PDB file of C-alpha atoms in Angstrom:
ATOM      1  CA  GLU A   9      12.647  -8.595 -60.877  1.00  0.00           C
ATOM      2  CA  MET A  10      10.797 -11.762 -59.847  1.00  0.00           C
ATOM      3  CA  LEU A  11       7.471 -10.079 -60.109  1.00  0.00           C
ATOM      4  CA  ARG A  12       8.144  -8.422 -63.660  1.00  0.00           C
ATOM      5  CA  ASP A  13       9.967 -11.711 -65.018  1.00  0.00           C
ATOM      6  CA  GLY A  14       8.549 -14.454 -63.109  1.00  0.00           C
ATOM      7  CA  ALA A  15      10.474 -16.775 -60.782  1.00  0.00           C
ATOM      8  CA  ALA A  16      12.334 -19.851 -61.929  1.00  0.00           C
ATOM      9  CA  ASN A  17      10.608 -23.131 -61.780  1.00  0.00           C
ATOM     10  CA  ILE A  18      12.876 -24.326 -59.218  1.00  0.00           C
ATOM     11  CA  SER A  19      12.747 -21.242 -57.089  1.00  0.00           C
ATOM     12  CA  PRO A  20      11.483 -21.605 -53.515  1.00  0.00           C
ATOM     13  CA  TYR A  21       9.640 -18.267 -54.020  1.00  0.00           C
ATOM     14  CA  ARG A  22       7.829 -19.280 -57.178  1.00  0.00           C
ATOM     15  CA  ALA A  23       4.401 -19.740 -55.432  1.00  0.00           C
ATOM     16  CA  ILE A  24       4.707 -16.463 -53.483  1.00  0.00           C
ATOM     17  CA  VAL A  25       5.775 -14.614 -56.658  1.00  0.00           C
ATOM     18  CA  GLU A  26       2.774 -16.160 -58.601  1.00  0.00           C
ATOM     19  CA  ASP A  27       0.341 -15.300 -55.590  1.00  0.00           C
ATOM     20  CA  ALA A  28       1.769 -11.795 -55.584  1.00  0.00           C
ATOM     21  CA  LYS A  29       1.197 -11.353 -59.505  1.00  0.00           C
ATOM     22  CA  PHE A  30      -2.356 -12.769 -58.917  1.00  0.00           C
ATOM     23  CA  LEU A  31      -3.166 -10.287 -56.531  1.00  0.00           C
ATOM     24  CA  ILE A  32      -1.698  -7.252 -58.041  1.00  0.00           C
ATOM     25  CA  SER A  33      -3.489  -8.085 -61.427  1.00  0.00           C
ATOM     26  CA  ARG A  34      -6.840  -7.762 -59.396  1.00  0.00           C
ATOM     27  CA  CYS A  35      -6.447  -4.252 -58.120  1.00  0.00           C
ATOM     28  CA  GLU A  36      -5.345  -0.942 -59.643  1.00  0.00           C
ATOM     29  CA  CYS A  37      -1.946  -0.804 -57.973  1.00  0.00           C
ATOM     30  CA  SER A  38       1.736  -1.007 -58.876  1.00  0.00           C
ATOM     31  CA  ILE A  39       4.897  -2.357 -57.609  1.00  0.00           C
ATOM     32  CA  GLN A  40       7.809   0.153 -57.550  1.00  0.00           C
ATOM     33  CA  HIS A  41      11.384  -0.349 -56.107  1.00  0.00           C
ATOM     34  CA  ILE A  42      12.269   2.270 -53.715  1.00  0.00           C
ATOM     35  CA  PRO A  43      15.940   2.616 -52.769  1.00  0.00           C
ATOM     36  CA  ARG A  44      16.908   2.086 -49.084  1.00  0.00           C
ATOM     37  CA  GLU A  45      17.920   5.738 -48.934  1.00  0.00           C
ATOM     38  CA  GLY A  46      14.150   6.900 -49.720  1.00  0.00           C
ATOM     39  CA  ASN A  47      12.568   4.130 -47.400  1.00  0.00           C
ATOM     40  CA  HIS A  48      13.633   4.745 -43.670  1.00  0.00           C
ATOM     41  CA  SER A  49      10.120   5.033 -42.864  1.00  0.00           C
ATOM     42  CA  ALA A  50       9.290   1.664 -43.700  1.00  0.00           C
ATOM     43  CA  ASN A  51      12.044   0.458 -41.336  1.00  0.00           C
ATOM     44  CA  VAL A  52      10.891   2.665 -38.442  1.00  0.00           C
ATOM     45  CA  LEU A  53       7.176   1.496 -38.905  1.00  0.00           C
ATOM     46  CA  ALA A  54       8.493  -2.263 -38.914  1.00  0.00           C
ATOM     47  CA  ASN A  55      10.293  -1.557 -35.686  1.00  0.00           C
ATOM     48  CA  ILE A  56       7.437  -0.050 -34.202  1.00  0.00           C
ATOM     49  CA  GLY A  57       5.057  -3.057 -35.284  1.00  0.00           C
ATOM     50  CA  VAL A  58       7.427  -5.470 -33.804  1.00  0.00           C
ATOM     51  CA  ASN A  59       6.710  -4.246 -30.326  1.00  0.00           C
ATOM     52  CA  GLN A  60       2.859  -3.585 -31.018  1.00  0.00           C
ATOM     53  CA  GLN A  61       0.323  -5.980 -29.266  1.00  0.00           C
ATOM     54  CA  GLU A  62      -2.670  -4.882 -31.298  1.00  0.00           C
ATOM     55  CA  HIS A  63      -3.413  -6.851 -34.460  1.00  0.00           C
ATOM     56  CA  LEU A  64      -4.435  -3.617 -36.088  1.00  0.00           C
ATOM     57  CA  VAL A  65      -3.505  -0.324 -35.766  1.00  0.00           C
ATOM     58  CA  TYR A  66      -5.247   2.975 -37.664  1.00  0.00           C
ATOM     59  CA  LEU A  67      -3.687   6.212 -37.473  1.00  0.00           C
ATOM     60  CA  GLU A  68      -5.399   9.325 -38.579  1.00  0.00           C
ATOM     61  CA  ASN A  69      -2.047  11.308 -38.636  1.00  0.00           C
ATOM     62  CA  PRO A  70       1.704   9.950 -38.554  1.00  0.00           C
ATOM     63  CA  LEU A  71       3.412   9.503 -35.239  1.00  0.00           C
ATOM     64  CA  SER A  72       5.255  12.288 -34.208  1.00  0.00           C
ATOM     65  CA  SER A  73       8.418  10.171 -34.064  1.00  0.00           C
ATOM     66  CA  LEU A  74       7.796   9.148 -37.679  1.00  0.00           C
ATOM     67  CA  LEU A  75       7.010  12.676 -39.174  1.00  0.00           C
ATOM     68  CA  PHE A  76      10.671  13.895 -39.652  1.00  0.00           C
ATOM     69  CA  VAL A  77      11.587  10.656 -41.084  1.00  0.00           C
ATOM     70  CA  LEU A  78       8.703  10.724 -43.705  1.00  0.00           C
ATOM     71  CA  ILE A  79       9.387  14.039 -44.848  1.00  0.00           C
ATOM     72  CA  THR A  80      13.231  13.282 -45.229  1.00  0.00           C
ATOM     73  CA  ASP A  81      12.188  10.080 -47.199  1.00  0.00           C
ATOM     74  CA  MET A  82      10.133  12.105 -49.523  1.00  0.00           C
ATOM     75  CA  VAL A  83      13.112  14.404 -50.315  1.00  0.00           C
ATOM     76  CA  ASN A  84      15.368  11.401 -50.500  1.00  0.00           C
ATOM     77  CA  ALA A  85      13.213   9.618 -53.018  1.00  0.00           C
ATOM     78  CA  ASN A  86      13.198  12.473 -55.427  1.00  0.00           C
ATOM     79  CA  SER A  87      16.989  12.900 -55.580  1.00  0.00           C
ATOM     80  CA  GLY A  88      17.784   9.563 -56.757  1.00  0.00           C
ATOM     81  CA  ARG A  89      21.155   7.779 -56.656  1.00  0.00           C
ATOM     82  CA  ASP A  90      24.540   9.029 -57.665  1.00  0.00           C
TER      83      ASP A  90
END
């Protein structure tokens, strides 16, 4: 909502929101809300990243431990909420 509508002048997040809006306007990308049920992959990746020692990791293919989660997220993202 803040990216779409802007942050209130007194919001502590205003500078971050304005920076994000500026960066988004400079690239061909979009921001979309994904319900928690369809985004378990992000949680799994974040947990893996917490324990990662390298600053950058590039994967040609998803980790085997993440593959099932990715497929499940794709199915759930299309099912929507009740």
